Amino acid sequence: MYSYIFWDFDGVLVDSEKYYFKVWKKILPLNIKFNDKMLIGKSNLQFLKSLDYSFSIKEINDIIKIKNDLILKKISSLLMNNELKSLIITLSQTCNCRFKITSNNSKEIITKYLVKNNLCDYFEEIIVPNNFLKPKPSPSIYEFSSKNLSKSEILIIEDSPDGIKSAKLSGIKVLNFDYLNFNNSIKKIKNKFSLNKIN
């Protein structure tokens, strides 16, 4: 039985990918071509560097600030899927499972979302890239998050190829979450903890 779940944020705890695409479309020059798949699991800097366009450091900083402000306003207003929220509460209260969020997103955006959904008390730590931790697909976020824990007791839940690669490189068991197959994804998590239903 797992005693910890490390949750990715975008595409797992919140179905947010569609909003990122709309925001980037709104703020980037019209001649820059990209699709929604290029965004999945990427940090702001990773995404901007993947584009066929040369930005100055100032432009990158300005664009990221505008993007984060718009996303913060949107994500912080979203409600978590009721079934997922109920599962998180059940896993905590019934299975004594503890949670961390491990994401390429910003801590501010994640925190605002947890506050909106009254879930702050269920997550003991939010780990995001910084000067010392590289973004996924580097395993550094998961190596840091699992420090002083037994990796065999941790389950990572990810949706993106970069996130899954990061988890596998860290040597921790990973479960693929797919919002397009939401019910099946919830069922897979329940099966890991032998939950037949949510009370």
PDB file of C-alpha atoms in Angstrom, residues 32-121:
ATOM      1  CA  ILE A  32       4.038  32.262 -34.025  1.00  0.00           C
ATOM      2  CA  LYS A  33       2.591  28.841 -34.760  1.00  0.00           C
ATOM      3  CA  PHE A  34       2.019  26.224 -32.049  1.00  0.00           C
ATOM      4  CA  ASN A  35      -0.547  23.664 -30.966  1.00  0.00           C
ATOM      5  CA  ASP A  36      -1.980  22.535 -27.647  1.00  0.00           C
ATOM      6  CA  LYS A  37       0.198  19.407 -27.495  1.00  0.00           C
ATOM      7  CA  MET A  38       3.318  21.581 -27.357  1.00  0.00           C
ATOM      8  CA  LEU A  39       2.122  22.966 -24.015  1.00  0.00           C
ATOM      9  CA  ILE A  40       1.474  19.741 -22.137  1.00  0.00           C
ATOM     10  CA  GLY A  41       3.752  19.330 -19.147  1.00  0.00           C
ATOM     11  CA  LYS A  42       6.020  22.233 -20.133  1.00  0.00           C
ATOM     12  CA  SER A  43       7.189  25.077 -17.965  1.00  0.00           C
ATOM     13  CA  ASN A  44       6.771  28.589 -19.389  1.00  0.00           C
ATOM     14  CA  LEU A  45      10.426  28.800 -20.347  1.00  0.00           C
ATOM     15  CA  GLN A  46      10.474  25.320 -21.891  1.00  0.00           C
ATOM     16  CA  PHE A  47       7.490  26.186 -24.064  1.00  0.00           C
ATOM     17  CA  LEU A  48       8.853  29.554 -25.215  1.00  0.00           C
ATOM     18  CA  LYS A  49      12.225  28.005 -26.069  1.00  0.00           C
ATOM     19  CA  SER A  50      10.483  25.345 -28.163  1.00  0.00           C
ATOM     20  CA  LEU A  51       8.981  27.964 -30.490  1.00  0.00           C
ATOM     21  CA  ASP A  52      10.526  28.963 -33.780  1.00  0.00           C
ATOM     22  CA  TYR A  53      11.003  32.512 -32.582  1.00  0.00           C
ATOM     23  CA  SER A  54      13.780  34.468 -30.912  1.00  0.00           C
ATOM     24  CA  PHE A  55      12.785  36.303 -27.719  1.00  0.00           C
ATOM     25  CA  SER A  56      14.952  38.657 -25.700  1.00  0.00           C
ATOM     26  CA  ILE A  57      15.293  37.978 -21.966  1.00  0.00           C
ATOM     27  CA  LYS A  58      13.106  41.012 -21.260  1.00  0.00           C
ATOM     28  CA  GLU A  59      10.430  39.788 -23.684  1.00  0.00           C
ATOM     29  CA  ILE A  60      10.438  36.353 -22.043  1.00  0.00           C
ATOM     30  CA  ASN A  61      10.070  37.830 -18.570  1.00  0.00           C
ATOM     31  CA  ASP A  62       7.306  40.199 -19.676  1.00  0.00           C
ATOM     32  CA  ILE A  63       5.395  37.471 -21.523  1.00  0.00           C
ATOM     33  CA  ILE A  64       5.616  35.035 -18.612  1.00  0.00           C
ATOM     34  CA  LYS A  65       4.349  37.674 -16.189  1.00  0.00           C
ATOM     35  CA  ILE A  66       1.345  38.491 -18.388  1.00  0.00           C
ATOM     36  CA  LYS A  67       0.614  34.815 -18.921  1.00  0.00           C
ATOM     37  CA  ASN A  68       0.868  33.967 -15.212  1.00  0.00           C
ATOM     38  CA  ASP A  69      -1.396  36.867 -14.249  1.00  0.00           C
ATOM     39  CA  LEU A  70      -4.083  35.729 -16.699  1.00  0.00           C
ATOM     40  CA  ILE A  71      -3.785  32.065 -15.721  1.00  0.00           C
ATOM     41  CA  LEU A  72      -3.791  32.881 -12.019  1.00  0.00           C
ATOM     42  CA  LYS A  73      -7.079  34.721 -12.414  1.00  0.00           C
ATOM     43  CA  LYS A  74      -8.623  31.826 -14.351  1.00  0.00           C
ATOM     44  CA  ILE A  75      -7.267  28.787 -12.475  1.00  0.00           C
ATOM     45  CA  SER A  76      -7.921  30.300  -9.052  1.00  0.00           C
ATOM     46  CA  SER A  77     -11.622  30.508  -9.933  1.00  0.00           C
ATOM     47  CA  LEU A  78     -12.004  26.860 -11.019  1.00  0.00           C
ATOM     48  CA  LEU A  79     -13.651  24.174  -8.909  1.00  0.00           C
ATOM     49  CA  MET A  80     -12.122  20.723  -8.717  1.00  0.00           C
ATOM     50  CA  ASN A  81     -14.104  17.830 -10.150  1.00  0.00           C
ATOM     51  CA  ASN A  82     -16.309  16.564  -7.294  1.00  0.00           C
ATOM     52  CA  GLU A  83     -15.375  12.907  -7.774  1.00  0.00           C
ATOM     53  CA  LEU A  84     -11.676  13.683  -7.699  1.00  0.00           C
ATOM     54  CA  LYS A  85     -12.037  15.887  -4.637  1.00  0.00           C
ATOM     55  CA  SER A  86     -14.002  13.170  -2.858  1.00  0.00           C
ATOM     56  CA  LEU A  87     -11.314  10.620  -3.760  1.00  0.00           C
ATOM     57  CA  ILE A  88      -8.566  12.835  -2.317  1.00  0.00           C
ATOM     58  CA  ILE A  89     -10.486  13.198   0.949  1.00  0.00           C
ATOM     59  CA  THR A  90     -11.151   9.441   1.092  1.00  0.00           C
ATOM     60  CA  LEU A  91      -7.521   8.573   0.419  1.00  0.00           C
ATOM     61  CA  SER A  92      -6.459  10.902   3.209  1.00  0.00           C
ATOM     62  CA  GLN A  93      -9.053   9.991   5.819  1.00  0.00           C
ATOM     63  CA  THR A  94      -9.590   6.299   5.071  1.00  0.00           C
ATOM     64  CA  CYS A  95      -6.220   5.189   3.705  1.00  0.00           C
ATOM     65  CA  ASN A  96      -4.070   7.609   5.755  1.00  0.00           C
ATOM     66  CA  CYS A  97      -2.364   8.667   2.538  1.00  0.00           C
ATOM     67  CA  ARG A  98      -0.303  11.865   2.474  1.00  0.00           C
ATOM     68  CA  PHE A  99       0.023  14.175  -0.518  1.00  0.00           C
ATOM     69  CA  LYS A 100       2.481  16.464  -2.237  1.00  0.00           C
ATOM     70  CA  ILE A 101       2.033  18.431  -5.459  1.00  0.00           C
ATOM     71  CA  THR A 102       4.916  18.167  -7.913  1.00  0.00           C
ATOM     72  CA  SER A 103       4.435  20.480 -10.869  1.00  0.00           C
ATOM     73  CA  ASN A 104       6.116  22.635 -13.515  1.00  0.00           C
ATOM     74  CA  ASN A 105       3.553  25.335 -12.703  1.00  0.00           C
ATOM     75  CA  SER A 106       4.006  28.174 -10.201  1.00  0.00           C
ATOM     76  CA  LYS A 107       3.441  27.764  -6.468  1.00  0.00           C
ATOM     77  CA  GLU A 108       1.216  30.854  -6.407  1.00  0.00           C
ATOM     78  CA  ILE A 109      -1.216  29.471  -8.985  1.00  0.00           C
ATOM     79  CA  ILE A 110      -1.378  26.067  -7.282  1.00  0.00           C
ATOM     80  CA  THR A 111      -1.890  27.599  -3.829  1.00  0.00           C
ATOM     81  CA  LYS A 112      -4.723  29.844  -5.034  1.00  0.00           C
ATOM     82  CA  TYR A 113      -6.452  26.820  -6.552  1.00  0.00           C
ATOM     83  CA  LEU A 114      -6.147  24.812  -3.332  1.00  0.00           C
ATOM     84  CA  VAL A 115      -7.518  27.734  -1.320  1.00  0.00           C
ATOM     85  CA  LYS A 116     -10.491  28.067  -3.678  1.00  0.00           C
ATOM     86  CA  ASN A 117     -11.251  24.358  -3.249  1.00  0.00           C
ATOM     87  CA  ASN A 118     -10.618  24.196   0.519  1.00  0.00           C
ATOM     88  CA  LEU A 119      -7.895  21.589   0.062  1.00  0.00           C
ATOM     89  CA  CYS A 120      -4.788  23.260   1.504  1.00  0.00           C
ATOM     90  CA  ASP A 121      -4.789  21.042   4.586  1.00  0.00           C
TER      91      ASP A 121
END
